[in-house]
JSON list of C-alpha atoms in Angstrom, two decimals:
[
{"chain": "A", "resi": 1, "resn": "MET", "atom": "CA", "xyz": [27.22, -49.53, -21.02]},
{"chain": "A", "resi": 2, "resn": "SER", "atom": "CA", "xyz": [25.87, -50.74, -24.34]},
{"chain": "A", "resi": 3, "resn": "LEU", "atom": "CA", "xyz": [23.08, -49.11, -26.31]},
{"chain": "A", "resi": 4, "resn": "LEU", "atom": "CA", "xyz": [20.88, -52.06, -25.46]},
{"chain": "A", "resi": 5, "resn": "ALA", "atom": "CA", "xyz": [21.55, -51.53, -21.75]},
{"chain": "A", "resi": 6, "resn": "LEU", "atom": "CA", "xyz": [20.64, -47.87, -22.11]},
{"chain": "A", "resi": 7, "resn": "LEU", "atom": "CA", "xyz": [17.45, -48.87, -23.89]},
{"chain": "A", "resi": 8, "resn": "THR", "atom": "CA", "xyz": [16.38, -51.12, -21.05]},
{"chain": "A", "resi": 9, "resn": "ALA", "atom": "CA", "xyz": [17.85, -49.11, -18.15]},
{"chain": "A", "resi": 10, "resn": "PRO", "atom": "CA", "xyz": [15.55, -47.52, -15.62]},
{"chain": "A", "resi": 11, "resn": "ALA", "atom": "CA", "xyz": [15.29, -43.75, -15.70]},
{"chain": "A", "resi": 12, "resn": "ASN", "atom": "CA", "xyz": [17.71, -43.01, -12.90]},
{"chain": "A", "resi": 13, "resn": "ARG", "atom": "CA", "xyz": [20.60, -41.39, -14.70]},
{"chain": "A", "resi": 14, "resn": "ALA", "atom": "CA", "xyz": [21.81, -37.82, -14.99]},
{"chain": "A", "resi": 15, "resn": "LEU", "atom": "CA", "xyz": [21.58, -36.37, -18.48]},
{"chain": "A", "resi": 16, "resn": "LEU", "atom": "CA", "xyz": [25.35, -36.21, -19.02]},
{"chain": "A", "resi": 17, "resn": "ASP", "atom": "CA", "xyz": [25.59, -39.86, -17.99]},
{"chain": "A", "resi": 18, "resn": "VAL", "atom": "CA", "xyz": [23.02, -40.83, -20.62]},
{"chain": "A", "resi": 19, "resn": "VAL", "atom": "CA", "xyz": [24.39, -38.77, -23.53]},
{"chain": "A", "resi": 20, "resn": "GLY", "atom": "CA", "xyz": [28.00, -39.48, -22.60]},
{"chain": "A", "resi": 21, "resn": "ARG", "atom": "CA", "xyz": [27.49, -43.16, -23.39]},
{"chain": "A", "resi": 22, "resn": "LEU", "atom": "CA", "xyz": [25.99, -42.54, -26.82]},
{"chain": "A", "resi": 23, "resn": "PRO", "atom": "CA", "xyz": [27.95, -42.00, -30.05]},
{"chain": "A", "resi": 24, "resn": "ALA", "atom": "CA", "xyz": [29.03, -38.36, -30.64]},
{"chain": "A", "resi": 25, "resn": "LEU", "atom": "CA", "xyz": [28.19, -37.54, -26.99]},
{"chain": "A", "resi": 26, "resn": "GLY", "atom": "CA", "xyz": [24.54, -37.96, -27.81]},
{"chain": "A", "resi": 27, "resn": "VAL", "atom": "CA", "xyz": [24.31, -35.14, -30.33]},
{"chain": "A", "resi": 28, "resn": "GLY", "atom": "CA", "xyz": [21.27, -35.99, -32.44]},
{"chain": "A", "resi": 29, "resn": "ALA", "atom": "CA", "xyz": [19.85, -38.29, -29.77]},
{"chain": "A", "resi": 30, "resn": "ARG", "atom": "CA", "xyz": [16.42, -37.93, -28.20]},
{"chain": "A", "resi": 31, "resn": "VAL", "atom": "CA", "xyz": [16.09, -37.93, -24.42]},
{"chain": "A", "resi": 32, "resn": "THR", "atom": "CA", "xyz": [13.17, -37.56, -22.04]},
{"chain": "A", "resi": 33, "resn": "ARG", "atom": "CA", "xyz": [12.45, -37.41, -18.33]},
{"chain": "A", "resi": 34, "resn": "ALA", "atom": "CA", "xyz": [10.64, -40.27, -16.64]},
{"chain": "A", "resi": 35, "resn": "SER", "atom": "CA", "xyz": [7.97, -37.94, -15.29]},
{"chain": "A", "resi": 36, "resn": "TRP", "atom": "CA", "xyz": [7.04, -36.78, -18.80]},
{"chain": "A", "resi": 37, "resn": "ALA", "atom": "CA", "xyz": [5.39, -40.09, -19.80]},
{"chain": "A", "resi": 38, "resn": "PRO", "atom": "CA", "xyz": [1.84, -38.85, -19.03]},
{"chain": "A", "resi": 39, "resn": "TYR", "atom": "CA", "xyz": [2.36, -35.83, -21.30]},
{"chain": "A", "resi": 40, "resn": "GLY", "atom": "CA", "xyz": [2.71, -37.86, -24.46]},
{"chain": "A", "resi": 41, "resn": "ASP", "atom": "CA", "xyz": [5.01, -36.59, -27.18]},
{"chain": "A", "resi": 42, "resn": "SER", "atom": "CA", "xyz": [7.52, -34.72, -24.95]},
{"chain": "A", "resi": 43, "resn": "TYR", "atom": "CA", "xyz": [11.30, -34.96, -25.31]},
{"chain": "A", "resi": 44, "resn": "TRP", "atom": "CA", "xyz": [14.54, -33.10, -26.06]},
{"chain": "A", "resi": 45, "resn": "ASP", "atom": "CA", "xyz": [16.54, -33.53, -29.26]},
{"chain": "A", "resi": 46, "resn": "VAL", "atom": "CA", "xyz": [20.17, -32.99, -28.22]},
{"chain": "A", "resi": 47, "resn": "THR", "atom": "CA", "xyz": [21.99, -30.48, -30.43]},
{"chain": "A", "resi": 48, "resn": "ALA", "atom": "CA", "xyz": [25.24, -29.82, -28.51]},
{"chain": "A", "resi": 49, "resn": "VAL", "atom": "CA", "xyz": [27.14, -31.15, -25.49]},
{"chain": "A", "resi": 50, "resn": "LYS", "atom": "CA", "xyz": [29.89, -29.14, -23.80]},
{"chain": "A", "resi": 51, "resn": "PRO", "atom": "CA", "xyz": [31.58, -31.23, -21.09]},
{"chain": "A", "resi": 52, "resn": "ARG", "atom": "CA", "xyz": [33.34, -29.17, -18.43]},
{"chain": "A", "resi": 53, "resn": "ASP", "atom": "CA", "xyz": [35.93, -31.82, -17.59]},
{"chain": "A", "resi": 54, "resn": "ASP", "atom": "CA", "xyz": [37.57, -34.82, -19.24]},
{"chain": "A", "resi": 55, "resn": "ALA", "atom": "CA", "xyz": [35.42, -37.29, -17.31]},
{"chain": "A", "resi": 56, "resn": "GLY", "atom": "CA", "xyz": [32.23, -35.79, -18.73]},
{"chain": "A", "resi": 57, "resn": "ALA", "atom": "CA", "xyz": [30.67, -35.66, -15.27]},
{"chain": "A", "resi": 58, "resn": "ALA", "atom": "CA", "xyz": [29.80, -31.98, -15.55]},
{"chain": "A", "resi": 59, "resn": "GLY", "atom": "CA", "xyz": [28.93, -29.65, -18.36]},
{"chain": "A", "resi": 60, "resn": "LYS", "atom": "CA", "xyz": [26.11, -28.25, -20.42]},
{"chain": "A", "resi": 61, "resn": "VAL", "atom": "CA", "xyz": [23.71, -29.93, -22.81]},
{"chain": "A", "resi": 62, "resn": "TYR", "atom": "CA", "xyz": [21.69, -28.01, -25.37]},
{"chain": "A", "resi": 63, "resn": "GLY", "atom": "CA", "xyz": [18.68, -29.16, -27.32]},
{"chain": "A", "resi": 64, "resn": "VAL", "atom": "CA", "xyz": [15.36, -28.43, -28.93]},
{"chain": "A", "resi": 65, "resn": "LEU", "atom": "CA", "xyz": [12.34, -29.15, -26.75]},
{"chain": "A", "resi": 66, "resn": "THR", "atom": "CA", "xyz": [9.22, -30.84, -28.04]},
{"chain": "A", "resi": 67, "resn": "TRP", "atom": "CA", "xyz": [6.45, -30.59, -25.43]},
{"chain": "A", "resi": 68, "resn": "ARG", "atom": "CA", "xyz": [3.17, -32.38, -26.08]},
{"chain": "A", "resi": 69, "resn": "GLY", "atom": "CA", "xyz": [3.95, -32.46, -29.78]},
{"chain": "A", "resi": 70, "resn": "GLN", "atom": "CA", "xyz": [4.80, -28.75, -30.07]},
{"chain": "A", "resi": 71, "resn": "ARG", "atom": "CA", "xyz": [8.43, -28.28, -31.15]},
{"chain": "A", "resi": 72, "resn": "GLU", "atom": "CA", "xyz": [10.32, -25.13, -30.17]},
{"chain": "A", "resi": 73, "resn": "GLU", "atom": "CA", "xyz": [12.16, -23.28, -32.92]},
{"chain": "A", "resi": 74, "resn": "ARG", "atom": "CA", "xyz": [15.68, -22.99, -31.51]},
{"chain": "A", "resi": 75, "resn": "PRO", "atom": "CA", "xyz": [18.00, -24.92, -29.21]},
{"chain": "A", "resi": 76, "resn": "ARG", "atom": "CA", "xyz": [18.45, -23.88, -25.60]},
{"chain": "A", "resi": 77, "resn": "LEU", "atom": "CA", "xyz": [20.19, -25.08, -22.46]},
{"chain": "A", "resi": 78, "resn": "ILE", "atom": "CA", "xyz": [18.50, -28.17, -21.00]},
{"chain": "A", "resi": 79, "resn": "ASN", "atom": "CA", "xyz": [17.63, -27.61, -17.35]},
{"chain": "A", "resi": 80, "resn": "GLY", "atom": "CA", "xyz": [17.73, -30.35, -14.73]},
{"chain": "A", "resi": 81, "resn": "ARG", "atom": "CA", "xyz": [20.82, -32.02, -16.23]},
{"chain": "A", "resi": 82, "resn": "ALA", "atom": "CA", "xyz": [22.04, -33.31, -12.86]},
{"chain": "A", "resi": 83, "resn": "LYS", "atom": "CA", "xyz": [18.70, -34.85, -11.85]},
{"chain": "A", "resi": 84, "resn": "ARG", "atom": "CA", "xyz": [18.73, -38.62, -12.13]},
{"chain": "A", "resi": 85, "resn": "VAL", "atom": "CA", "xyz": [15.53, -38.83, -14.16]},
{"chain": "A", "resi": 86, "resn": "TRP", "atom": "CA", "xyz": [16.73, -39.05, -17.75]},
{"chain": "A", "resi": 87, "resn": "ARG", "atom": "CA", "xyz": [16.46, -41.82, -20.31]},
{"chain": "A", "resi": 88, "resn": "TRP", "atom": "CA", "xyz": [17.37, -42.26, -23.95]},
{"chain": "A", "resi": 89, "resn": "VAL", "atom": "CA", "xyz": [14.55, -42.58, -26.49]},
{"chain": "A", "resi": 90, "resn": "PRO", "atom": "CA", "xyz": [15.89, -44.61, -29.43]},
{"chain": "A", "resi": 91, "resn": "SER", "atom": "CA", "xyz": [14.87, -43.69, -32.96]},
{"chain": "A", "resi": 92, "resn": "ALA", "atom": "CA", "xyz": [12.82, -46.14, -34.99]},
{"chain": "A", "resi": 93, "resn": "GLU", "atom": "CA", "xyz": [16.00, -47.24, -36.80]},
{"chain": "A", "resi": 94, "resn": "GLU", "atom": "CA", "xyz": [17.90, -47.79, -33.54]},
{"chain": "A", "resi": 95, "resn": "ARG", "atom": "CA", "xyz": [14.96, -49.66, -32.02]},
{"chain": "A", "resi": 96, "resn": "ALA", "atom": "CA", "xyz": [14.71, -51.94, -35.08]},
{"chain": "A", "resi": 97, "resn": "ARG", "atom": "CA", "xyz": [18.42, -52.71, -34.82]},
{"chain": "A", "resi": 98, "resn": "LEU", "atom": "CA", "xyz": [18.30, -53.39, -31.07]},
{"chain": "A", "resi": 99, "resn": "GLU", "atom": "CA", "xyz": [15.01, -55.30, -30.71]},
{"chain": "A", "resi": 100, "resn": "PRO", "atom": "CA", "xyz": [16.42, -58.60, -32.02]},
{"chain": "A", "resi": 101, "resn": "LEU", "atom": "CA", "xyz": [19.24, -58.33, -29.46]},
{"chain": "A", "resi": 102, "resn": "ALA", "atom": "CA", "xyz": [16.73, -57.67, -26.69]},
{"chain": "A", "resi": 103, "resn": "ARG", "atom": "CA", "xyz": [14.67, -60.73, -27.72]},
{"chain": "A", "resi": 104, "resn": "ASP", "atom": "CA", "xyz": [17.82, -62.90, -27.71]},
{"chain": "A", "resi": 105, "resn": "MET", "atom": "CA", "xyz": [18.72, -61.64, -24.23]},
{"chain": "A", "resi": 106, "resn": "GLN", "atom": "CA", "xyz": [15.20, -62.40, -22.97]},
{"chain": "A", "resi": 107, "resn": "ARG", "atom": "CA", "xyz": [15.37, -65.93, -24.41]},
{"chain": "A", "resi": 108, "resn": "LEU", "atom": "CA", "xyz": [18.77, -66.48, -22.79]},
{"chain": "A", "resi": 109, "resn": "ALA", "atom": "CA", "xyz": [17.50, -65.23, -19.41]},
{"chain": "A", "resi": 110, "resn": "ALA", "atom": "CA", "xyz": [14.43, -67.50, -19.65]},
{"chain": "A", "resi": 111, "resn": "ALA", "atom": "CA", "xyz": [16.60, -70.50, -20.54]},
{"chain": "A", "resi": 112, "resn": "ARG", "atom": "CA", "xyz": [18.82, -69.82, -17.52]},
{"chain": "A", "resi": 113, "resn": "ARG", "atom": "CA", "xyz": [15.79, -69.60, -15.23]},
{"chain": "A", "resi": 114, "resn": "GLU", "atom": "CA", "xyz": [14.39, -72.89, -16.58]},
{"chain": "A", "resi": 115, "resn": "ALA", "atom": "CA", "xyz": [17.75, -74.60, -16.15]},
{"chain": "A", "resi": 116, "resn": "GLY", "atom": "CA", "xyz": [17.93, -73.41, -12.56]},
{"chain": "A", "resi": 117, "resn": "GLY", "atom": "CA", "xyz": [20.87, -71.18, -13.30]},
{"chain": "A", "resi": 118, "resn": "GLY", "atom": "CA", "xyz": [21.59, -67.97, -11.55]},
{"chain": "A", "resi": 119, "resn": "GLY", "atom": "CA", "xyz": [21.92, -69.52, -8.08]},
{"chain": "A", "resi": 120, "resn": "GLY", "atom": "CA", "xyz": [21.82, -66.27, -6.20]},
{"chain": "A", "resi": 121, "resn": "ARG", "atom": "CA", "xyz": [20.91, -65.82, -2.58]},
{"chain": "A", "resi": 122, "resn": "GLY", "atom": "CA", "xyz": [18.18, -68.49, -2.58]},
{"chain": "A", "resi": 123, "resn": "ALA", "atom": "CA", "xyz": [20.60, -71.31, -3.48]},
{"chain": "A", "resi": 124, "resn": "ALA", "atom": "CA", "xyz": [23.20, -70.14, -0.95]},
{"chain": "A", "resi": 125, "resn": "ALA", "atom": "CA", "xyz": [20.57, -69.92, 1.80]},
{"chain": "A", "resi": 126, "resn": "ALA", "atom": "CA", "xyz": [19.30, -73.41, 0.95]},
{"chain": "A", "resi": 127, "resn": "ALA", "atom": "CA", "xyz": [22.82, -74.84, 1.04]},
{"chain": "A", "resi": 128, "resn": "ALA", "atom": "CA", "xyz": [23.49, -73.15, 4.38]},
{"chain": "A", "resi": 129, "resn": "GLY", "atom": "CA", "xyz": [20.21, -74.53, 5.75]},
{"chain": "A", "resi": 130, "resn": "GLU", "atom": "CA", "xyz": [21.11, -78.07, 4.67]},
{"chain": "A", "resi": 131, "resn": "ALA", "atom": "CA", "xyz": [24.58, -77.81, 6.19]},
{"chain": "A", "resi": 132, "resn": "GLY", "atom": "CA", "xyz": [23.19, -76.55, 9.49]},
{"chain": "A", "resi": 133, "resn": "ALA", "atom": "CA", "xyz": [20.39, -79.15, 9.64]},
{"chain": "A", "resi": 134, "resn": "GLY", "atom": "CA", "xyz": [22.74, -82.15, 9.81]}
]
């Protein structure tokens, strides 16, 4: 999964799945839980990742918590790693680099919709209806 896909992905991934797709296993990255949105400036800055197996499906992730703008002093084990509620929060630099790509993807998707591309289930159902009507 690309960084752009992570940026736009819904928050339904386990923490190790999110950080495992980032450079350096996500060390230095910022992550948050979907349910923390109402609390404002709340996130974890990842400081260490210790995968338990080669696949990276299990392990421990450590970080420094910032909760409602108040940053803790030292890293600690991040709880809830297996819950599928995590998302990556790109830095300002990463966002600036990825926003042009996101705009290009949106323009491409809009052009496909206007051209009638995508087909999908609607086109198949229409074709089946025409074939059965004759």
